[in-house]
Amino acid sequence: MKTSIIGYPRIGCLRELKFASEKYFRGEITAAELEKTAKEIRSYNLNLQKNSGLDFIPSNDFSFYDGILDTAFLLNAVPERYTSLGLSALDTYFAAARGYQGDKGDVKALAMKKWYNTNYHYMVAEIDDSTEIKLNGTKPFDLFKEALDAGVKTKPVVIGAFTFLKLARYKGTKKAADFVKETAKAYSDLLKKFAELGAEWIQFDEPSLVKDLTAEDIKLFTDLYKAILADKGSVKVIAQTYFGDVRDCYRELCGLDFDGIGLDFYEGKKSLELVEKNGFPKGKVLFAGVVNGKNIWRNNYAKTLNILNTLKKSASEIVISTSCSLLHVPCTLANETKLAENVKKHFSYAEEKLGELAELKTIVSSAAPENTEEFKKNAALHAETREGSNQAVKDKVAALTEKDFVRLPAFAEREKIQKDRFKLPLFPTTTIGSFPQTAEVKSARKQFRNGELSAENYEKFIEQKIAECVALQEEIGLDVLVHGEFERNDMVEYFGECLDGYIFTEKAWVQSYGTRCVKPPVVWGDISRAKPMTVRWSVYAQSLTKKPMKGMLTGPVTILNWSFPREDITLKESAFQIALAIREEVLDLEANGISIIQVDEAALREKLPLRKSDWKEDYLDWAIPAFRYVHSGVKPETQIHTHMCYSEFADIIKEIDDMDADVITFEASRSDLTILDVLKENNFRTEVGPGVYDIHSPRVPSKEEIIEAVRKMKERIPAEKLWINPDCGLKTRGNAETVPSLKNLVAAALEVRK
Ligand code: GLN
Ligand code: ZN
């Protein structure tokens, strides 16, 4: 059996691409210097993969920002508002990715969306009636040649036609089906070009196939590939799926003229059953995703061997592969200098997963797989019991009953009590929590961590930042204030550090979007609150102002979703353990005089199973109760806010209302405002703050723009339920744009009130 991976992290082990790109954005380095860094990363990855013995080495998995955006440029599906700016190719690309405000014009970025059930985000391609899809770029070819020059014939990976068309946003009257012919032509041209260049295998990523598919979807898929594969020439094509199983189209997938089919045996609940029941087409190669590309635990070779042995009965040629691209795990354990050996030996990042693939190859090619050293060592590792168990926590979770999830009195009564208490103006203004994390703040945190700044001085520094932030908000005239979150590196890691049962890494960065990375903590044992986490800062901030100061916490579902979760207990069990800890903090804040508490569930929507039939049972049935448990113990006059990134929750609107928060803020500025209609139709009970401007872009929104956004909101949402706020935390922004933006926001609110 050969080995393959679907893609590799491209940000660089030490986030070299991030830092170079950001320097480029600031005008500190040239495009050529940025390209040099990119090339070094590619070449490093290539050598690493080659030396690991990997058989199918991907190319074109590199991107300066995002793979869908790359594909939009490759297929000529780029809105004119970017191409007409008259910028260089690279800057046009970045304008679409990040927006552009300068002497050549003023345009917003393309919308950004979560990539399936991951914490990665892609740029949404826009297609309108005048879009002419055709092959119009050279990046995949250039990168293939680059690797070839370095002596490696790679497997180019490109987002597949079906997934591309499914994920695009259609601005005009034409829909995906209207673009079949020209899209198929573009992909055929791509195959031809690769054939000329001597490519042997090409991987088309088609994760959209693991979603619920309609008859129309299946027709779109088959129409596209009948045409694309009709004259594919000498190259062999892999249909690569991941993040689930292909139960709706297995037959069609097998029936098309693909040479390889990639299936996910990790998240694909039914993948094995599909192959066993239906067989696997003769003459095709099965790329078996058996090494989890989304988590950091060592592969269990015994389990993997079982899967491979089962598959062998149906498929004559199997390639051992990862379940998805390794983009979703950190690069290498080599940079983790502080992890204890007995912890580290359970971990496997991208580089170590290459090692696992190599070991699996050795194991399966041995006459007695179970007797190989590699197998035995792995079996011994998995037989060990992990420390970190906490019986008291387990007992508490086991004892939870229905009434623990209900906050009393009911919403309407609380709303009245809170209006009386806070006496806020109509359209109260607030922010989502964090203020710009300036270089000064980051460097102080770093000094503190390195022991160069004493705890006392660090705390003084944070207090000073909080005081400045409170003064600034008062000057701007916001109604509900925040302390600014200067003490936090990250909204999940910060809490993880205050919780027992979590483990931290130094360099386990994973790309979230563009140049943004996250460093998810690891759920290692049972979770409990080691100490108060935020009380000290919130209480200090409140002491500086008469206005309400929002306490700021991250909710259990988000903490879990943005961590690397355990695989030895259920997600539900972990979520409830974390909920227990956050609830303690909520009650502690309340007891210390904090009257409004925001519990962010930024990532609630993100882990919703991809198939609707799995939503309730696999997810919502524990995620919503976990949130409710966090706040069910507070007094009626305490106001609970929550915040969610992205407004893509039309389909779970009832469940969102059912979280029973008093106020919810969410992103709405970049997506169309259809969510507002949905709120109206569903008589949404919770007060809402749909973000009035996009904080992911450095643009400063004008007062008029914000008034216009509020006007639209007002048409659908009763004025007394409406809040005015940016669409997310401000930590990634600078003060230069934040201050004028917030001033415009407050000015807009004042005018709308009049
Ligand atoms: N309170 C967090 C902040 O303001 C929320 C961030 C988020 O939604 N991702 O940074
Ligand atoms: Zn957000």
PDB file of C-alpha atoms in Angstrom, residues 105-362:
ATOM      1  CA  GLY A 105     -10.708  52.955  -4.471  1.00  0.00           C
ATOM      2  CA  ASP A 106     -12.736  51.660  -1.554  1.00  0.00           C
ATOM      3  CA  VAL A 107     -14.073  48.105  -1.688  1.00  0.00           C
ATOM      4  CA  LYS A 108     -15.083  45.580   0.902  1.00  0.00           C
ATOM      5  CA  ALA A 109     -13.661  42.084   1.031  1.00  0.00           C
ATOM      6  CA  LEU A 110     -15.505  39.060  -0.278  1.00  0.00           C
ATOM      7  CA  ALA A 111     -17.633  37.344   2.337  1.00  0.00           C
ATOM      8  CA  MET A 112     -15.919  34.761   4.466  1.00  0.00           C
ATOM      9  CA  LYS A 113     -17.457  31.537   5.696  1.00  0.00           C
ATOM     10  CA  LYS A 114     -16.568  28.627   7.859  1.00  0.00           C
ATOM     11  CA  TRP A 115     -15.119  25.722   5.984  1.00  0.00           C
ATOM     12  CA  TYR A 116     -17.559  22.911   6.694  1.00  0.00           C
ATOM     13  CA  ASN A 117     -17.293  21.845  10.320  1.00  0.00           C
ATOM     14  CA  THR A 118     -13.807  23.252  10.906  1.00  0.00           C
ATOM     15  CA  ASN A 119     -12.467  26.470  12.346  1.00  0.00           C
ATOM     16  CA  TYR A 120     -10.927  27.344   9.005  1.00  0.00           C
ATOM     17  CA  HIS A 121     -12.652  30.029   6.934  1.00  0.00           C
ATOM     18  CA  TYR A 122     -12.784  30.373   3.180  1.00  0.00           C
ATOM     19  CA  MET A 123     -13.579  33.325   0.968  1.00  0.00           C
ATOM     20  CA  VAL A 124     -16.909  33.045  -0.777  1.00  0.00           C
ATOM     21  CA  ALA A 125     -16.541  33.351  -4.542  1.00  0.00           C
ATOM     22  CA  GLU A 126     -19.115  35.592  -6.197  1.00  0.00           C
ATOM     23  CA  ILE A 127     -20.627  34.699  -9.512  1.00  0.00           C
ATOM     24  CA  ASP A 128     -22.962  36.982 -11.406  1.00  0.00           C
ATOM     25  CA  ASP A 129     -24.641  36.711 -14.771  1.00  0.00           C
ATOM     26  CA  SER A 130     -21.696  38.259 -16.549  1.00  0.00           C
ATOM     27  CA  THR A 131     -19.099  35.971 -14.974  1.00  0.00           C
ATOM     28  CA  GLU A 132     -17.259  34.063 -17.644  1.00  0.00           C
ATOM     29  CA  ILE A 133     -15.737  30.990 -16.116  1.00  0.00           C
ATOM     30  CA  LYS A 134     -12.568  29.907 -17.863  1.00  0.00           C
ATOM     31  CA  LEU A 135      -9.085  28.790 -17.012  1.00  0.00           C
ATOM     32  CA  ASN A 136      -7.310  32.031 -16.326  1.00  0.00           C
ATOM     33  CA  GLY A 137      -4.351  31.465 -14.090  1.00  0.00           C
ATOM     34  CA  THR A 138      -1.158  29.517 -13.718  1.00  0.00           C
ATOM     35  CA  LYS A 139      -0.660  28.996 -10.013  1.00  0.00           C
ATOM     36  CA  PRO A 140      -1.325  25.210  -9.923  1.00  0.00           C
ATOM     37  CA  PHE A 141       0.978  24.727 -12.899  1.00  0.00           C
ATOM     38  CA  ASP A 142       3.678  26.972 -11.504  1.00  0.00           C
ATOM     39  CA  LEU A 143       3.685  25.116  -8.214  1.00  0.00           C
ATOM     40  CA  PHE A 144       3.716  21.748  -9.951  1.00  0.00           C
ATOM     41  CA  LYS A 145       6.717  22.851 -11.996  1.00  0.00           C
ATOM     42  CA  GLU A 146       8.421  24.298  -8.970  1.00  0.00           C
ATOM     43  CA  ALA A 147       8.225  20.905  -7.241  1.00  0.00           C
ATOM     44  CA  LEU A 148       9.221  19.111 -10.399  1.00  0.00           C
ATOM     45  CA  ASP A 149      12.311  21.291 -10.638  1.00  0.00           C
ATOM     46  CA  ALA A 150      13.086  20.187  -7.103  1.00  0.00           C
ATOM     47  CA  GLY A 151      12.871  16.595  -8.250  1.00  0.00           C
ATOM     48  CA  VAL A 152       9.399  15.672  -7.056  1.00  0.00           C
ATOM     49  CA  LYS A 153       6.465  14.794  -9.257  1.00  0.00           C
ATOM     50  CA  THR A 154       3.596  15.945  -7.089  1.00  0.00           C
ATOM     51  CA  LYS A 155      -0.116  15.366  -7.067  1.00  0.00           C
ATOM     52  CA  PRO A 156      -1.664  18.778  -7.730  1.00  0.00           C
ATOM     53  CA  VAL A 157      -4.718  19.447  -5.594  1.00  0.00           C
ATOM     54  CA  VAL A 158      -7.457  21.743  -6.779  1.00  0.00           C
ATOM     55  CA  ILE A 159     -10.895  22.472  -5.345  1.00  0.00           C
ATOM     56  CA  GLY A 160     -13.277  20.421  -7.451  1.00  0.00           C
ATOM     57  CA  ALA A 161     -15.844  21.869  -9.824  1.00  0.00           C
ATOM     58  CA  PHE A 162     -18.848  20.683  -7.844  1.00  0.00           C
ATOM     59  CA  THR A 163     -17.635  22.056  -4.527  1.00  0.00           C
ATOM     60  CA  PHE A 164     -16.567  25.306  -6.156  1.00  0.00           C
ATOM     61  CA  LEU A 165     -19.958  25.891  -7.740  1.00  0.00           C
ATOM     62  CA  LYS A 166     -21.804  24.792  -4.600  1.00  0.00           C
ATOM     63  CA  LEU A 167     -19.895  27.202  -2.378  1.00  0.00           C
ATOM     64  CA  ALA A 168     -20.122  30.205  -4.688  1.00  0.00           C
ATOM     65  CA  ARG A 169     -22.628  32.957  -4.084  1.00  0.00           C
ATOM     66  CA  TYR A 170     -24.792  33.760  -7.095  1.00  0.00           C
ATOM     67  CA  LYS A 171     -25.487  37.450  -7.429  1.00  0.00           C
ATOM     68  CA  GLY A 172     -27.600  37.402 -10.564  1.00  0.00           C
ATOM     69  CA  THR A 173     -30.332  35.187 -11.951  1.00  0.00           C
ATOM     70  CA  LYS A 174     -28.028  32.416 -13.099  1.00  0.00           C
ATOM     71  CA  LYS A 175     -27.423  29.478 -10.792  1.00  0.00           C
ATOM     72  CA  ALA A 176     -24.776  26.775 -10.539  1.00  0.00           C
ATOM     73  CA  ALA A 177     -26.432  24.592 -13.190  1.00  0.00           C
ATOM     74  CA  ASP A 178     -26.085  27.430 -15.717  1.00  0.00           C
ATOM     75  CA  PHE A 179     -22.316  27.292 -15.405  1.00  0.00           C
ATOM     76  CA  VAL A 180     -21.809  23.568 -15.932  1.00  0.00           C
ATOM     77  CA  LYS A 181     -20.561  23.759 -19.465  1.00  0.00           C
ATOM     78  CA  GLU A 182     -17.998  26.498 -19.062  1.00  0.00           C
ATOM     79  CA  THR A 183     -16.830  25.199 -15.685  1.00  0.00           C
ATOM     80  CA  ALA A 184     -16.345  21.708 -17.077  1.00  0.00           C
ATOM     81  CA  LYS A 185     -14.401  23.218 -19.969  1.00  0.00           C
ATOM     82  CA  ALA A 186     -12.129  25.092 -17.562  1.00  0.00           C
ATOM     83  CA  TYR A 187     -11.401  21.934 -15.600  1.00  0.00           C
ATOM     84  CA  SER A 188     -10.795  19.906 -18.782  1.00  0.00           C
ATOM     85  CA  ASP A 189      -8.352  22.560 -19.888  1.00  0.00           C
ATOM     86  CA  LEU A 190      -6.687  22.274 -16.531  1.00  0.00           C
ATOM     87  CA  LEU A 191      -6.334  18.511 -16.923  1.00  0.00           C
ATOM     88  CA  LYS A 192      -4.906  18.936 -20.399  1.00  0.00           C
ATOM     89  CA  LYS A 193      -2.382  21.413 -19.217  1.00  0.00           C
ATOM     90  CA  PHE A 194      -1.337  19.084 -16.410  1.00  0.00           C
ATOM     91  CA  ALA A 195      -1.059  16.213 -18.861  1.00  0.00           C
ATOM     92  CA  GLU A 196       1.312  18.344 -20.927  1.00  0.00           C
ATOM     93  CA  LEU A 197       3.368  19.065 -17.861  1.00  0.00           C
ATOM     94  CA  GLY A 198       3.651  15.366 -17.122  1.00  0.00           C
ATOM     95  CA  ALA A 199       1.425  15.123 -14.070  1.00  0.00           C
ATOM     96  CA  GLU A 200       0.281  11.625 -13.286  1.00  0.00           C
ATOM     97  CA  TRP A 201      -2.393  12.122 -10.634  1.00  0.00           C
ATOM     98  CA  ILE A 202      -4.613  15.101  -9.878  1.00  0.00           C
ATOM     99  CA  GLN A 203      -6.753  15.472  -6.821  1.00  0.00           C
ATOM    100  CA  PHE A 204     -10.049  17.318  -7.002  1.00  0.00           C
ATOM    101  CA  ASP A 205     -11.311  18.144  -3.542  1.00  0.00           C
ATOM    102  CA  GLU A 206     -15.036  17.555  -3.321  1.00  0.00           C
ATOM    103  CA  PRO A 207     -16.005  17.880   0.324  1.00  0.00           C
ATOM    104  CA  SER A 208     -19.435  19.143  -0.688  1.00  0.00           C
ATOM    105  CA  LEU A 209     -20.278  15.550  -1.574  1.00  0.00           C
ATOM    106  CA  VAL A 210     -20.480  14.621   2.113  1.00  0.00           C
ATOM    107  CA  LYS A 211     -23.410  16.948   2.710  1.00  0.00           C
ATOM    108  CA  ASP A 212     -27.105  16.141   2.264  1.00  0.00           C
ATOM    109  CA  LEU A 213     -27.532  16.119  -1.496  1.00  0.00           C
ATOM    110  CA  THR A 214     -30.675  16.764  -3.506  1.00  0.00           C
ATOM    111  CA  ALA A 215     -31.378  15.101  -6.854  1.00  0.00           C
ATOM    112  CA  GLU A 216     -30.417  18.430  -8.401  1.00  0.00           C
ATOM    113  CA  ASP A 217     -27.067  18.387  -6.616  1.00  0.00           C
ATOM    114  CA  ILE A 218     -26.319  14.883  -7.807  1.00  0.00           C
ATOM    115  CA  LYS A 219     -27.192  15.910 -11.327  1.00  0.00           C
ATOM    116  CA  LEU A 220     -24.899  18.910 -11.071  1.00  0.00           C
ATOM    117  CA  PHE A 221     -22.101  16.667  -9.855  1.00  0.00           C
ATOM    118  CA  THR A 222     -22.542  14.010 -12.522  1.00  0.00           C
ATOM    119  CA  ASP A 223     -23.065  16.527 -15.334  1.00  0.00           C
ATOM    120  CA  LEU A 224     -19.855  18.283 -14.386  1.00  0.00           C
ATOM    121  CA  TYR A 225     -17.735  15.178 -14.157  1.00  0.00           C
ATOM    122  CA  LYS A 226     -19.119  13.407 -17.180  1.00  0.00           C
ATOM    123  CA  ALA A 227     -17.897  16.399 -19.119  1.00  0.00           C
ATOM    124  CA  ILE A 228     -14.642  16.936 -17.255  1.00  0.00           C
ATOM    125  CA  LEU A 229     -13.562  13.308 -17.365  1.00  0.00           C
ATOM    126  CA  ALA A 230     -14.707  12.724 -20.953  1.00  0.00           C
ATOM    127  CA  ASP A 231     -11.307  13.539 -22.365  1.00  0.00           C
ATOM    128  CA  LYS A 232      -9.025  13.583 -19.385  1.00  0.00           C
ATOM    129  CA  GLY A 233      -6.219  12.078 -21.416  1.00  0.00           C
ATOM    130  CA  SER A 234      -3.316  10.536 -19.616  1.00  0.00           C
ATOM    131  CA  VAL A 235      -3.810  12.057 -16.161  1.00  0.00           C
ATOM    132  CA  LYS A 236      -5.521  10.138 -13.424  1.00  0.00           C
ATOM    133  CA  VAL A 237      -8.103  11.923 -11.370  1.00  0.00           C
ATOM    134  CA  ILE A 238      -8.957  11.438  -7.707  1.00  0.00           C
ATOM    135  CA  ALA A 239     -12.308  12.557  -6.353  1.00  0.00           C
ATOM    136  CA  GLN A 240     -11.291  13.445  -2.838  1.00  0.00           C
ATOM    137  CA  THR A 241     -14.002  13.735  -0.205  1.00  0.00           C
ATOM    138  CA  TYR A 242     -13.610  14.504   3.494  1.00  0.00           C
ATOM    139  CA  PHE A 243     -15.387  15.605   6.677  1.00  0.00           C
ATOM    140  CA  GLY A 244     -18.032  12.911   6.332  1.00  0.00           C
ATOM    141  CA  ASP A 245     -19.378  10.124   4.179  1.00  0.00           C
ATOM    142  CA  VAL A 246     -20.867  10.146   0.708  1.00  0.00           C
ATOM    143  CA  ARG A 247     -24.019   8.169   1.438  1.00  0.00           C
ATOM    144  CA  ASP A 248     -26.132  10.223  -0.984  1.00  0.00           C
ATOM    145  CA  CYS A 249     -23.945   9.760  -4.040  1.00  0.00           C
ATOM    146  CA  TYR A 250     -21.763   6.709  -3.501  1.00  0.00           C
ATOM    147  CA  ARG A 251     -23.202   4.941  -6.524  1.00  0.00           C
ATOM    148  CA  GLU A 252     -22.739   7.937  -8.840  1.00  0.00           C
ATOM    149  CA  LEU A 253     -19.268   8.613  -7.486  1.00  0.00           C
ATOM    150  CA  CYS A 254     -18.228   5.029  -8.213  1.00  0.00           C
ATOM    151  CA  GLY A 255     -19.897   5.120 -11.606  1.00  0.00           C
ATOM    152  CA  LEU A 256     -17.965   8.101 -12.960  1.00  0.00           C
ATOM    153  CA  ASP A 257     -14.638   7.768 -14.712  1.00  0.00           C
ATOM    154  CA  PHE A 258     -12.487   8.695 -11.710  1.00  0.00           C
ATOM    155  CA  ASP A 259      -9.269   6.744 -11.246  1.00  0.00           C
ATOM    156  CA  GLY A 260      -9.208   7.215  -7.501  1.00  0.00           C
ATOM    157  CA  ILE A 261     -11.790   7.898  -4.849  1.00  0.00           C
ATOM    158  CA  GLY A 262     -10.874   9.395  -1.497  1.00  0.00           C
ATOM    159  CA  LEU A 263     -13.129   8.572   1.436  1.00  0.00           C
ATOM    160  CA  ASP A 264     -12.993   9.671   5.051  1.00  0.00           C
ATOM    161  CA  PHE A 265     -13.124   6.768   7.480  1.00  0.00           C
ATOM    162  CA  TYR A 266     -12.767   9.005  10.483  1.00  0.00           C
ATOM    163  CA  GLU A 267     -15.671  11.391  10.316  1.00  0.00           C
ATOM    164  CA  GLY A 268     -17.544   9.432   7.701  1.00  0.00           C
ATOM    165  CA  LYS A 269     -19.865   7.493   9.959  1.00  0.00           C
ATOM    166  CA  LYS A 270     -21.078   5.367   7.084  1.00  0.00           C
ATOM    167  CA  SER A 271     -18.004   5.191   4.863  1.00  0.00           C
ATOM    168  CA  LEU A 272     -17.030   1.672   5.831  1.00  0.00           C
ATOM    169  CA  GLU A 273     -20.569   0.417   5.567  1.00  0.00           C
ATOM    170  CA  LEU A 274     -20.916   1.990   2.112  1.00  0.00           C
ATOM    171  CA  VAL A 275     -17.871   0.157   0.809  1.00  0.00           C
ATOM    172  CA  GLU A 276     -18.783  -3.122   2.484  1.00  0.00           C
ATOM    173  CA  LYS A 277     -22.375  -3.115   1.289  1.00  0.00           C
ATOM    174  CA  ASN A 278     -21.893  -1.779  -2.222  1.00  0.00           C
ATOM    175  CA  GLY A 279     -18.405  -2.926  -2.996  1.00  0.00           C
ATOM    176  CA  PHE A 280     -15.743  -0.765  -4.596  1.00  0.00           C
ATOM    177  CA  PRO A 281     -15.306  -0.451  -8.368  1.00  0.00           C
ATOM    178  CA  LYS A 282     -12.622  -2.652  -9.906  1.00  0.00           C
ATOM    179  CA  GLY A 283      -9.616  -0.875 -11.307  1.00  0.00           C
ATOM    180  CA  LYS A 284     -10.001   2.194  -9.156  1.00  0.00           C
ATOM    181  CA  VAL A 285      -7.768   3.182  -6.278  1.00  0.00           C
ATOM    182  CA  LEU A 286      -9.300   3.731  -2.863  1.00  0.00           C
ATOM    183  CA  PHE A 287      -7.628   6.557  -0.957  1.00  0.00           C
ATOM    184  CA  ALA A 288      -8.554   5.536   2.549  1.00  0.00           C
ATOM    185  CA  GLY A 289      -8.636   8.411   5.042  1.00  0.00           C
ATOM    186  CA  VAL A 290      -7.657   6.582   8.202  1.00  0.00           C
ATOM    187  CA  VAL A 291      -5.283   9.011   9.914  1.00  0.00           C
ATOM    188  CA  ASN A 292      -7.342  11.798  11.486  1.00  0.00           C
ATOM    189  CA  GLY A 293      -6.392  15.125   9.896  1.00  0.00           C
ATOM    190  CA  LYS A 294      -8.289  17.153  12.462  1.00  0.00           C
ATOM    191  CA  ASN A 295      -7.001  16.085  15.834  1.00  0.00           C
ATOM    192  CA  ILE A 296      -3.637  15.755  17.498  1.00  0.00           C
ATOM    193  CA  TRP A 297      -3.806  12.307  19.032  1.00  0.00           C
ATOM    194  CA  ARG A 298      -1.668   9.448  17.861  1.00  0.00           C
ATOM    195  CA  ASN A 299      -3.366   7.121  15.473  1.00  0.00           C
ATOM    196  CA  ASN A 300      -4.550   3.818  16.891  1.00  0.00           C
ATOM    197  CA  TYR A 301      -2.906   1.339  14.558  1.00  0.00           C
ATOM    198  CA  ALA A 302      -5.020  -1.591  15.695  1.00  0.00           C
ATOM    199  CA  LYS A 303      -8.197   0.273  14.725  1.00  0.00           C
ATOM    200  CA  THR A 304      -6.675   1.468  11.480  1.00  0.00           C
ATOM    201  CA  LEU A 305      -5.510  -1.992  10.583  1.00  0.00           C
ATOM    202  CA  ASN A 306      -9.026  -3.287  11.137  1.00  0.00           C
ATOM    203  CA  ILE A 307     -10.435  -0.713   8.745  1.00  0.00           C
ATOM    204  CA  LEU A 308      -7.799  -1.442   6.124  1.00  0.00           C
ATOM    205  CA  ASN A 309      -8.363  -5.186   6.418  1.00  0.00           C
ATOM    206  CA  THR A 310     -12.080  -4.711   5.951  1.00  0.00           C
ATOM    207  CA  LEU A 311     -11.491  -2.484   2.935  1.00  0.00           C
ATOM    208  CA  LYS A 312      -9.126  -4.995   1.386  1.00  0.00           C
ATOM    209  CA  LYS A 313     -12.061  -7.328   0.891  1.00  0.00           C
ATOM    210  CA  SER A 314     -13.669  -4.828  -1.481  1.00  0.00           C
ATOM    211  CA  ALA A 315     -10.892  -2.732  -2.972  1.00  0.00           C
ATOM    212  CA  SER A 316      -7.940  -4.169  -4.822  1.00  0.00           C
ATOM    213  CA  GLU A 317      -5.748  -1.114  -4.530  1.00  0.00           C
ATOM    214  CA  ILE A 318      -5.702   0.973  -1.379  1.00  0.00           C
ATOM    215  CA  VAL A 319      -3.661   4.061  -0.563  1.00  0.00           C
ATOM    216  CA  ILE A 320      -3.343   4.920   3.123  1.00  0.00           C
ATOM    217  CA  SER A 321      -4.293   8.543   3.573  1.00  0.00           C
ATOM    218  CA  THR A 322      -5.312  11.189   6.065  1.00  0.00           C
ATOM    219  CA  SER A 323      -9.011  11.830   6.653  1.00  0.00           C
ATOM    220  CA  CYS A 324      -8.721  15.436   5.453  1.00  0.00           C
ATOM    221  CA  SER A 325      -6.019  18.000   4.738  1.00  0.00           C
ATOM    222  CA  LEU A 326      -3.467  18.404   7.521  1.00  0.00           C
ATOM    223  CA  LEU A 327      -4.191  22.133   7.290  1.00  0.00           C
ATOM    224  CA  HIS A 328      -6.282  21.610  10.403  1.00  0.00           C
ATOM    225  CA  VAL A 329      -3.464  20.424  12.657  1.00  0.00           C
ATOM    226  CA  PRO A 330      -0.243  22.165  13.732  1.00  0.00           C
ATOM    227  CA  CYS A 331       3.035  21.555  11.921  1.00  0.00           C
ATOM    228  CA  THR A 332       5.464  19.793  14.179  1.00  0.00           C
ATOM    229  CA  LEU A 333       6.006  18.562  17.709  1.00  0.00           C
ATOM    230  CA  ALA A 334       9.665  19.455  17.313  1.00  0.00           C
ATOM    231  CA  ASN A 335       8.959  22.993  18.508  1.00  0.00           C
ATOM    232  CA  GLU A 336       7.110  21.860  21.634  1.00  0.00           C
ATOM    233  CA  THR A 337       9.867  22.135  24.190  1.00  0.00           C
ATOM    234  CA  LYS A 338       7.725  22.288  27.299  1.00  0.00           C
ATOM    235  CA  LEU A 339       5.340  19.371  26.943  1.00  0.00           C
ATOM    236  CA  ALA A 340       5.998  16.514  29.351  1.00  0.00           C
ATOM    237  CA  GLU A 341       7.220  13.382  27.609  1.00  0.00           C
ATOM    238  CA  ASN A 342       4.336  11.294  28.890  1.00  0.00           C
ATOM    239  CA  VAL A 343       1.944  13.774  27.281  1.00  0.00           C
ATOM    240  CA  LYS A 344       3.859  14.376  24.112  1.00  0.00           C
ATOM    241  CA  LYS A 345       4.024  10.710  23.254  1.00  0.00           C
ATOM    242  CA  HIS A 346       0.241  10.762  22.767  1.00  0.00           C
ATOM    243  CA  PHE A 347       0.446  13.674  20.333  1.00  0.00           C
ATOM    244  CA  SER A 348       0.822  13.714  16.591  1.00  0.00           C
ATOM    245  CA  TYR A 349       0.948  16.897  14.486  1.00  0.00           C
ATOM    246  CA  ALA A 350       1.263  17.113  10.708  1.00  0.00           C
ATOM    247  CA  GLU A 351       4.898  16.071  10.583  1.00  0.00           C
ATOM    248  CA  GLU A 352       4.299  13.182  12.997  1.00  0.00           C
ATOM    249  CA  LYS A 353       1.320  12.099  10.952  1.00  0.00           C
ATOM    250  CA  LEU A 354       3.660  11.717   8.005  1.00  0.00           C
ATOM    251  CA  GLY A 355       5.608   9.382  10.274  1.00  0.00           C
ATOM    252  CA  GLU A 356       2.454   7.465  11.136  1.00  0.00           C
ATOM    253  CA  LEU A 357       1.654   6.975   7.475  1.00  0.00           C
ATOM    254  CA  ALA A 358       5.154   5.597   6.944  1.00  0.00           C
ATOM    255  CA  GLU A 359       4.806   3.262   9.921  1.00  0.00           C
ATOM    256  CA  LEU A 360       1.417   2.078   8.750  1.00  0.00           C
ATOM    257  CA  LYS A 361       2.935   1.313   5.380  1.00  0.00           C
ATOM    258  CA  THR A 362       5.589  -0.808   7.060  1.00  0.00           C
TER     259      THR A 362
END
